Amino acid sequence: QVQLVESGGGSVQAGGSLRLSCAASGSISMLNTMGWYRQVPGKQRELVATITSGGTITYADSVKGRFTISRDNAKNTVYLQMNSLKPEDTAVYYCNLDRQSFPYRNYWGKGTLVTVSS
């Protein structure tokens, strides 16, 4: 089993910054992709950024140049540095871990709320 715990959410004014953290524990494979997704009420959960265990990164177009994803494999932790925040970034941000070896499975955290005011 894998457990994911997010932290770092909060309320900030437009143009401000926040840093999210997600710590993973349990039966974690060294081969995995970790990422951040976000969701607003009434809409589908959308990808924000992902990073493989080897360091390959993918960003949504809407956050390129503003957000930075990173990970510390020794601590089983993934981070999301969010700069130049906009009101449209307001959402619940969820951490995800996708195993790339047997047993193949993905896991979700409970989410952390980010609110950006104008």
Tab-separated table of C-alpha atoms in Angstrom, residues 20-93:
chain	number	residue	atom	x	y	z
A	20	LEU	CA	3.308	22.316	-2.347
A	21	SER	CA	4.826	19.128	-0.979
A	22	CYS	CA	3.697	15.512	-1.199
A	23	ALA	CA	5.290	12.791	0.900
A	24	ALA	CA	4.815	9.156	-0.111
A	25	SER	CA	5.101	6.167	2.186
A	26	GLY	CA	4.488	2.431	1.950
A	27	SER	CA	5.329	-0.038	-0.816
A	28	ILE	CA	6.954	2.427	-3.200
A	29	SER	CA	8.664	1.187	-6.337
A	30	MET	CA	11.826	2.939	-7.481
A	31	LEU	CA	10.209	3.066	-10.931
A	32	ASN	CA	7.328	5.499	-10.652
A	33	THR	CA	5.934	8.746	-11.962
A	34	MET	CA	4.715	11.348	-9.477
A	35	GLY	CA	2.637	14.338	-10.365
A	36	TRP	CA	0.205	17.069	-9.477
A	37	TYR	CA	-3.362	17.389	-10.705
A	38	ARG	CA	-5.989	19.987	-9.877
A	39	GLN	CA	-9.758	20.152	-9.843
A	40	VAL	CA	-12.429	22.831	-9.449
A	41	PRO	CA	-16.088	22.095	-8.640
A	42	GLY	CA	-18.031	20.801	-11.635
A	43	LYS	CA	-14.971	20.205	-13.807
A	44	GLN	CA	-12.704	17.272	-14.619
A	45	ARG	CA	-9.463	16.796	-12.771
A	46	GLU	CA	-6.617	18.037	-14.970
A	47	LEU	CA	-2.908	17.367	-15.133
A	48	VAL	CA	-0.618	20.123	-13.872
A	49	ALA	CA	2.828	18.506	-13.976
A	50	THR	CA	4.479	15.090	-13.756
A	51	ILE	CA	8.011	13.878	-13.125
A	52	THR	CA	9.429	10.378	-13.571
A	53	SER	CA	11.898	8.713	-11.235
A	54	GLY	CA	14.529	9.512	-13.865
A	55	GLY	CA	13.664	13.213	-13.876
A	56	THR	CA	11.651	13.562	-17.094
A	57	ILE	CA	9.119	16.384	-16.653
A	58	THR	CA	5.829	17.271	-18.307
A	59	TYR	CA	3.826	20.494	-17.721
A	60	ALA	CA	0.400	21.639	-18.730
A	61	ASP	CA	0.622	24.563	-21.149
A	62	SER	CA	-1.265	26.774	-18.709
A	63	VAL	CA	1.489	26.563	-16.072
A	64	LYS	CA	4.657	26.479	-18.179
A	65	GLY	CA	7.088	29.162	-17.090
A	66	ARG	CA	5.335	29.673	-13.756
A	67	PHE	CA	5.344	26.291	-11.990
A	68	THR	CA	8.291	23.993	-11.309
A	69	ILE	CA	7.991	20.339	-10.313
A	70	SER	CA	10.824	18.506	-8.579
A	71	ARG	CA	11.360	15.397	-6.482
A	72	ASP	CA	13.628	13.978	-3.830
A	73	ASN	CA	13.821	10.233	-4.390
A	74	ALA	CA	15.589	9.623	-1.083
A	75	LYS	CA	12.671	11.234	0.765
A	76	ASN	CA	9.957	9.908	-1.572
A	77	THR	CA	8.674	13.452	-1.895
A	78	VAL	CA	7.517	15.547	-4.840
A	79	TYR	CA	7.253	19.350	-4.822
A	80	LEU	CA	5.433	21.960	-6.852
A	81	GLN	CA	6.787	25.506	-6.739
A	82	MET	CA	4.039	27.845	-7.965
A	83	ASN	CA	5.007	31.401	-8.899
A	84	SER	CA	3.068	34.255	-10.503
A	85	LEU	CA	-0.180	32.697	-9.348
A	86	LYS	CA	-3.406	33.678	-11.095
A	87	PRO	CA	-7.022	33.476	-9.888
A	88	GLU	CA	-7.620	30.709	-12.431
A	89	ASP	CA	-5.072	28.571	-10.567
A	90	THR	CA	-7.557	28.291	-7.696
A	91	ALA	CA	-8.338	24.601	-7.201
A	92	VAL	CA	-7.823	21.575	-5.017
A	93	TYR	CA	-4.408	20.178	-5.897
